[in-house]
Coordinates of C-alpha atoms and ligand atoms in Angstrom, one line a residue:
M1 CA 37.3 152.0 90.6
H2 CA 41.1 152.0 90.9
T3 CA 42.7 152.2 94.3
T4 CA 44.4 155.4 93.3
H5 CA 41.0 157.2 92.8
P6 CA 40.3 160.1 95.2
R7 CA 36.9 158.5 96.0
Y8 CA 38.5 155.1 96.7
M9 CA 37.6 155.0 100.5
G10 CA 39.0 151.6 101.0
L11 CA 41.5 149.3 102.6
F12 CA 44.4 151.7 103.4
N13 CA 45.7 151.4 99.8
P14 CA 47.0 154.9 98.9
T15 CA 47.6 156.9 95.8
P16 CA 51.3 156.7 95.4
T17 CA 53.3 159.9 95.2
W18 CA 55.1 160.8 92.0
W19 CA 58.5 160.4 93.8
G20 CA 57.4 157.0 95.1
V21 CA 56.8 155.9 91.5
A22 CA 60.2 157.3 90.4
G23 CA 61.8 155.4 93.3
E24 CA 60.3 152.2 92.0
L25 CA 61.6 152.8 88.5
I26 CA 65.1 153.7 89.6
A27 CA 65.3 150.7 92.0
A28 CA 64.2 148.4 89.1
G29 CA 66.7 149.9 86.7
V30 CA 69.7 150.2 88.9
N31 CA 68.7 146.9 90.7
P32 CA 71.0 147.2 93.7
Q33 CA 71.4 144.1 95.8
L34 CA 70.2 145.1 99.3
A35 CA 71.4 141.9 100.9
A36 CA 75.0 143.0 101.3
Q37 CA 76.2 146.4 102.4
S38 CA 79.3 146.0 100.1
H39 CA 77.1 145.6 97.1
A40 CA 75.0 148.7 97.7
P41 CA 76.5 151.0 100.3
A42 CA 74.5 154.1 99.4
A43 CA 71.3 152.2 99.2
V44 CA 71.8 150.6 102.6
E45 CA 72.7 154.0 104.1
M46 CA 69.5 155.6 102.6
E47 CA 67.3 152.9 104.1
R48 CA 69.0 153.1 107.5
H49 CA 68.6 156.9 107.4
V50 CA 64.8 156.5 106.8
L51 CA 64.5 153.8 109.5
R52 CA 66.4 155.8 112.1
Y53 CA 64.6 159.0 111.3
L54 CA 61.2 157.3 111.8
A55 CA 62.4 155.6 114.9
A56 CA 63.4 159.0 116.3
R57 CA 60.0 160.5 115.4
L58 CA 58.3 157.6 117.2
G59 CA 60.5 158.3 120.3
L60 CA 62.2 155.0 120.3
P61 CA 65.6 154.9 122.0
E62 CA 68.7 156.0 120.1
Q63 CA 70.0 152.4 119.5
A64 CA 66.8 151.4 117.6
E65 CA 67.4 149.7 114.3
G66 CA 65.2 147.9 111.8
S67 CA 64.6 146.7 108.3
F68 CA 62.4 147.3 105.3
T69 CA 59.9 144.6 104.7
V70 CA 57.5 143.7 102.0
G71 CA 54.7 145.0 104.2
G72 CA 53.1 145.0 107.6
A73 CA 52.6 141.2 107.8
E74 CA 56.3 140.5 107.3
A75 CA 57.2 143.2 109.9
N76 CA 54.8 141.6 112.3
L77 CA 56.3 138.1 111.6
T78 CA 59.7 139.7 112.4
A79 CA 58.3 141.0 115.7
V80 CA 57.2 137.5 116.8
V81 CA 60.6 135.9 115.9
V82 CA 62.5 138.7 117.7
A83 CA 60.2 138.5 120.8
L84 CA 60.6 134.7 121.0
T85 CA 64.4 135.0 120.5
R86 CA 64.6 137.6 123.3
R87 CA 62.6 135.4 125.6
H88 CA 64.3 132.1 124.9
P89 CA 67.9 132.2 123.7
G90 CA 67.5 128.5 123.0
Y91 CA 64.8 129.1 120.4
A92 CA 67.3 130.0 117.7
D93 CA 69.0 126.6 117.7
A94 CA 66.6 124.1 119.4
G95 CA 63.4 125.7 118.2
L96 CA 60.2 125.3 120.2
A97 CA 61.2 121.8 121.1
G98 CA 64.0 123.3 123.0
L99 CA 61.8 125.4 125.3
P100 CA 61.5 124.2 128.9
R101 CA 58.6 121.8 129.4
R102 CA 57.0 124.2 131.8
P103 CA 55.5 126.7 131.1
R104 CA 53.5 124.7 128.6
R105 CA 53.0 127.1 125.8
P106 CA 54.2 130.6 124.9
V107 CA 51.2 132.7 124.2
L108 CA 50.7 136.2 122.6
Y109 CA 47.9 138.7 123.1
A110 CA 46.2 141.1 120.7
S111 CA 42.8 142.7 120.5
A112 CA 40.2 140.8 118.5
E113 CA 40.1 143.9 116.3
S114 CA 43.8 143.5 115.5
H115 CA 45.1 142.4 112.1
H116 CA 44.7 138.7 111.8
A117 CA 48.0 138.0 110.1
W118 CA 48.9 137.1 113.7
L119 CA 47.2 133.8 113.1
K120 CA 49.2 133.0 110.0
I121 CA 52.4 134.1 111.8
A122 CA 51.6 131.8 114.8
H123 CA 51.2 129.0 112.4
L124 CA 54.4 129.5 110.6
T125 CA 56.6 130.2 113.6
G126 CA 55.5 126.8 115.0
L127 CA 53.6 128.4 118.0
G128 CA 50.3 127.3 116.5
R129 CA 47.2 129.4 116.0
E130 CA 46.0 128.4 119.5
A131 CA 48.8 130.5 120.9
V132 CA 47.1 133.7 119.8
R133 CA 44.8 135.2 122.4
L134 CA 42.4 137.5 120.5
V135 CA 41.1 139.5 123.5
P136 CA 37.5 140.7 122.9
A137 CA 37.5 144.5 122.5
D138 CA 35.7 147.0 124.8
A139 CA 32.6 148.9 123.8
A140 CA 34.7 151.4 121.8
Y141 CA 36.5 148.5 120.0
R142 CA 39.7 149.2 121.8
F143 CA 41.9 146.7 123.5
D144 CA 40.1 145.8 126.8
V145 CA 42.8 145.9 129.4
A146 CA 40.6 144.5 132.2
R147 CA 39.8 141.4 130.0
L148 CA 43.5 141.1 129.2
R149 CA 44.4 141.0 132.8
A150 CA 41.8 138.3 133.5
L151 CA 43.1 136.3 130.6
L152 CA 46.7 136.7 131.7
D153 CA 45.9 135.4 135.2
A154 CA 44.0 132.4 133.8
D155 CA 46.8 131.6 131.3
I156 CA 49.5 131.8 134.0
A157 CA 47.4 129.7 136.4
S158 CA 47.1 127.0 133.7
G159 CA 50.8 127.0 133.1
H160 CA 51.1 129.0 129.9
E161 CA 53.8 131.7 129.3
P162 CA 52.7 135.1 128.1
F163 CA 55.6 136.4 126.0
L164 CA 54.2 139.0 123.6
L165 CA 51.6 141.8 123.9
I166 CA 50.5 143.6 120.8
G167 CA 48.8 147.0 120.7
T168 CA 47.3 148.2 117.4
A169 CA 47.6 151.9 116.5
G170 CA 44.8 152.1 113.9
T171 CA 42.9 148.9 113.7
T172 CA 42.2 147.7 110.2
G173 CA 38.4 147.7 110.6
G174 CA 37.6 150.7 112.7
G175 CA 40.9 152.7 112.7
V176 CA 40.8 152.6 116.5
L177 CA 43.8 153.4 118.6
D178 CA 44.5 150.9 121.4
P179 CA 45.4 152.4 124.8
L180 CA 49.2 152.1 124.3
P181 CA 50.4 153.5 127.7
Q182 CA 48.2 151.0 129.7
L183 CA 49.4 148.1 127.4
A184 CA 53.0 149.2 127.9
Y185 CA 52.5 149.1 131.6
V186 CA 50.9 145.6 131.6
A187 CA 53.7 144.3 129.3
G188 CA 56.3 145.6 131.7
E189 CA 54.5 144.1 134.7
F190 CA 54.3 140.6 133.1
G191 CA 57.7 140.8 131.4
M192 CA 56.2 140.6 127.9
H193 CA 57.7 142.0 124.7
F194 CA 55.5 145.0 123.7
H195 CA 54.9 145.3 120.0
V196 CA 53.0 148.2 118.5
D197 CA 51.4 147.5 115.1
A198 CA 51.2 151.0 113.7
A199 CA 50.9 149.9 110.1
C200 CA 48.5 152.6 109.2
A201 CA 48.7 155.2 112.0
G202 CA 52.5 155.3 112.2
A203 CA 52.3 158.0 109.5
V204 CA 51.1 160.6 112.1
A205 CA 54.6 160.5 113.7
L206 CA 55.5 162.9 111.0
S207 CA 53.0 165.6 112.2
D208 CA 53.9 167.5 115.3
R209 CA 50.2 168.1 115.9
L210 CA 49.0 164.5 115.5
R211 CA 52.1 162.7 116.9
P212 CA 50.6 162.7 120.5
L213 CA 48.0 160.2 119.3
L214 CA 50.7 157.6 119.4
A215 CA 51.7 158.3 123.0
G216 CA 53.0 155.1 124.5
V217 CA 54.7 153.9 121.3
E218 CA 58.0 155.2 122.6
R219 CA 57.9 152.4 125.2
A220 CA 57.5 149.7 122.5
D221 CA 60.1 146.9 122.1
S222 CA 59.2 146.9 118.5
V223 CA 57.0 148.7 116.0
T224 CA 55.5 148.0 112.6
V225 CA 54.8 150.9 110.1
D226 CA 53.6 150.4 106.6
A227 CA 55.0 153.0 104.1
H228 CA 52.6 151.6 101.5
K229 CA 49.6 152.8 103.5
W230 CA 49.3 156.3 104.8
L231 CA 52.9 157.3 103.7
S232 CA 51.7 156.9 100.1
A233 CA 54.5 154.6 98.8
P234 CA 53.7 152.2 96.1
M235 CA 53.4 148.6 97.3
G236 CA 55.3 147.0 98.9
A237 CA 57.1 148.8 101.6
G238 CA 56.8 148.0 105.3
M239 CA 59.1 148.8 108.1
F240 CA 60.1 146.9 111.2
L241 CA 61.8 148.9 114.0
T242 CA 63.1 147.6 117.3
A243 CA 64.7 148.9 120.4
H244 CA 66.7 145.7 120.6
P245 CA 69.1 145.5 117.6
D246 CA 71.0 142.6 119.3
A247 CA 67.9 140.5 119.3
L248 CA 67.2 141.3 115.7
A249 CA 70.8 140.3 114.8
E250 CA 70.4 137.1 116.8
S251 CA 67.1 136.3 115.1
F252 CA 68.6 136.2 111.6
R253 CA 72.3 135.3 112.1
V254 CA 73.9 133.1 109.6
S255 CA 77.3 132.9 107.9
T256 CA 78.3 131.6 104.5
S257 CA 81.5 131.6 102.5
Y258 CA 79.8 133.0 99.4
M259 CA 78.4 136.2 101.0
P260 CA 80.9 139.1 101.3
A261 CA 82.2 139.6 104.8
D262 CA 80.3 141.9 107.1
S263 CA 81.6 145.4 107.0
E264 CA 82.9 146.8 110.2
T265 CA 80.5 149.6 110.6
T266 CA 77.2 148.3 109.3
A267 CA 75.5 144.9 109.6
D268 CA 74.6 143.4 106.3
P269 CA 70.8 143.7 105.8
Y270 CA 70.4 140.0 105.0
L271 CA 71.4 139.5 108.7
T272 CA 68.5 141.6 110.0
S273 CA 65.7 140.4 107.8
V274 CA 63.7 137.4 106.8
Q275 CA 64.6 138.2 103.2
W276 CA 68.0 137.6 101.6
S277 CA 68.2 139.2 98.1
R278 CA 66.2 142.2 98.5
R279 CA 64.8 145.0 96.3
F280 CA 65.6 148.6 97.3
A281 CA 62.2 149.2 98.9
G282 CA 63.4 152.2 100.9
L283 CA 64.2 154.4 98.0
K284 CA 60.6 155.3 97.3
V285 CA 60.2 156.4 100.9
F286 CA 63.5 158.2 100.9
L287 CA 62.8 160.1 97.7
A288 CA 59.3 161.2 98.7
L289 CA 60.5 162.4 102.1
A290 CA 63.4 164.2 100.5
A291 CA 61.1 165.9 98.0
V292 CA 58.1 166.9 100.1
G293 CA 59.9 166.9 103.5
R294 CA 58.3 166.0 106.8
Q295 CA 56.2 169.1 106.5
G296 CA 54.7 167.8 103.3
Y297 CA 53.6 164.6 104.9
A298 CA 52.4 166.4 108.0
E299 CA 50.1 168.6 105.9
Q300 CA 48.7 165.5 104.1
V301 CA 47.9 163.5 107.3
E302 CA 46.4 166.6 108.9
R303 CA 44.3 167.4 105.8
D304 CA 43.1 163.8 105.6
T305 CA 42.2 163.8 109.3
A306 CA 40.2 167.0 108.8
L307 CA 38.5 165.5 105.8
G308 CA 37.6 162.5 107.9
E309 CA 36.0 164.8 110.5
L310 CA 34.1 166.5 107.7
L311 CA 32.9 163.1 106.3
A312 CA 31.8 161.9 109.8
R313 CA 29.9 165.2 110.4
R314 CA 28.2 165.1 107.0
L315 CA 27.1 161.5 107.3
T316 CA 25.8 162.2 110.8
E317 CA 23.7 165.1 109.4
E318 CA 22.3 162.7 106.8
G319 CA 21.0 160.4 109.6
W320 CA 23.8 157.9 109.7
L321 CA 25.2 156.9 113.1
R322 CA 28.9 156.7 113.5
I323 CA 29.9 153.7 115.6
N324 CA 33.7 154.0 115.7
D325 CA 35.6 156.6 117.8
T326 CA 38.9 157.6 116.3
P327 CA 40.7 160.7 115.2
L328 CA 42.0 158.8 112.1
P329 CA 40.1 159.2 108.9
V330 CA 38.2 155.9 109.1
V331 CA 34.5 156.4 109.5
C332 CA 32.2 153.4 110.2
V333 CA 28.5 154.2 110.0
V334 CA 25.2 152.4 110.4
D335 CA 21.6 153.2 109.6
P336 CA 20.1 153.2 113.1
D337 CA 16.9 151.3 112.2
R338 CA 18.8 148.6 110.3
D339 CA 21.3 148.3 113.1
A340 CA 18.5 147.7 115.5
A341 CA 17.2 144.8 113.3
G342 CA 20.0 142.4 114.5
P343 CA 23.4 141.5 113.0
E344 CA 22.2 139.2 110.3
R345 CA 19.7 141.5 108.7
S346 CA 21.8 144.5 109.4
W347 CA 24.8 142.9 107.6
A348 CA 22.7 142.0 104.5
W349 CA 21.4 145.6 104.3
H350 CA 24.7 147.4 104.9
A351 CA 26.5 145.0 102.5
A352 CA 23.9 145.6 99.8
V353 CA 24.2 149.4 100.2
A354 CA 28.0 149.3 99.9
D355 CA 27.6 147.0 96.9
R356 CA 25.2 149.5 95.2
V357 CA 27.7 152.3 95.7
V358 CA 30.6 150.3 94.3
R359 CA 28.6 149.1 91.3
G360 CA 27.5 152.6 90.6
G361 CA 31.2 153.5 90.1
E362 CA 30.9 156.8 92.1
A363 CA 33.0 155.6 95.0
W364 CA 34.5 152.6 96.6
L365 CA 33.6 151.7 100.2
S366 CA 33.0 148.4 102.0
P367 CA 30.9 146.7 104.6
V368 CA 32.7 145.8 107.8
R369 CA 31.9 144.2 111.2
L370 CA 33.3 145.9 114.3
A371 CA 33.2 143.2 117.0
G372 CA 30.4 141.6 115.0
R373 CA 28.4 144.8 114.5
P374 CA 27.8 145.4 110.8
A375 CA 28.5 148.8 109.4
V376 CA 29.6 150.7 106.2
R377 CA 33.3 151.6 106.3
L378 CA 34.9 154.6 104.6
C379 CA 38.6 155.2 104.9
L380 CA 40.5 158.2 103.4
T381 CA 44.0 157.3 102.2
S382 CA 44.5 159.2 98.9
H383 CA 46.4 162.4 99.0
R384 CA 44.1 163.4 96.0
T385 CA 40.9 163.3 98.1
R386 CA 39.2 166.8 98.6
S387 CA 36.0 168.0 100.2
E388 CA 34.1 167.7 96.9
D389 CA 34.9 164.0 96.9
V390 CA 33.6 163.7 100.5
E391 CA 30.4 165.4 99.4
A392 CA 30.1 163.1 96.3
V393 CA 30.5 160.0 98.5
V394 CA 27.9 161.2 101.0
S395 CA 25.4 161.7 98.2
A396 CA 26.2 158.3 96.6
L397 CA 25.7 156.6 99.9
G398 CA 22.4 158.5 100.4
A399 CA 21.2 157.4 96.9
A400 CA 22.1 153.8 97.5
R401 CA 20.3 153.8 100.9
T402 CA 17.0 154.9 99.4
A403 CA 17.3 152.9 96.2
P404 CA 14.5 150.3 95.9
R405 CA 15.5 146.8 96.8
G406 CA 17.4 145.0 94.0
A407 CA 18.0 148.3 92.1
Ligands
PLP501 C1 47.5 146.3 106.7 C2 47.8 145.9 108.0 C3 48.7 144.9 108.3 C4 49.3 144.0 107.2 O1 50.2 144.8 106.4 P1 50.5 144.3 104.9 O2 51.3 145.5 104.4 O3 49.1 144.2 104.2 O4 51.2 143.1 104.9 C5 49.1 144.6 109.6 N1 48.5 145.3 110.6 C6 47.6 146.3 110.4 C7 47.1 147.1 111.6 C8 47.3 146.7 109.1 O5 46.4 147.7 108.9

């Protein structure tokens, strides 16, 4: 099953909008060079417009700036570099070797349910994977603030330096929203950079009704939003936003004789991004927004959310037990009897059921573990999905559940 199918209930990969596809084609044909403002002034302006518009919808301060990225992982990498640069001005030139001997090690904190690109990022920034504290989630798979506090105290006592706290708005497994206001408070108390990874859920900023789900994001020092997830852009289009444009500029500063001089009004994008030559990724988002408007996106995320509620209700009626608690259209269910049989047997059974559905070609869904607990995961990200599709997936899952072993 292709990822653009209305019954692909998968890994946040959307059905692209027609305007998004047109944007890809135009960007490829015109091929503007997004490194330098002087080479593509209109393109740079369109990207800045989208970034500023989104920053305003998220409630970030007026000076917020950002950059388009390949995806969420690059945006999260940018967050770590910016956070380190804000904390240690010497990091830019002397690197980690230039940090004071004490504290021993800069450490960052994310929920164990967060996106694990943090480990790769810690590796490649030189922090090392051991610098990532994956805090075990609470019973609802949310960031456990009490555990975080205990870990912070222990780390500080052993001479480490907490510098970055990450809240996830829409965890990849369970679609769970971390308690952003509490995390913002703790970040402030310990002087940590507060990053919100809203790769998936950032889209709800476009809906007046759903935007309150992101309460607390306005206090973030930086935010990740993926346009190629719930904003239905073709891959790849991520966005990094920060309330500290000076730290972003400091993170990527460089000067060469062969690049055109910086314009007076706008920083060249290659100076605010890991990338240098860059494709016009923002066009597909700009065009889709221009065509359907904020209202068009609001209607989509509200409809998807309502379909997610319908899916959860129907599965519950069929005897499945929902184990994740989120208003986002991510539904993780277990068969209560198999769930009680222990994680190993439960995983084998739930994975086999998901596999049967996928092999039948009726729908795509996947097994997942939430804090180790196996389940079947269904996630709505196609703007083509309708209630008939929800019903079809519920019956495909029902058939797979009762199929004889090995069928
Ligand atoms: C998908 C995802 C990422 C990674 O984004 P890519 O676009 O795949 O690089 C990061 N964080 C969260 C919460 C995600 O869901």
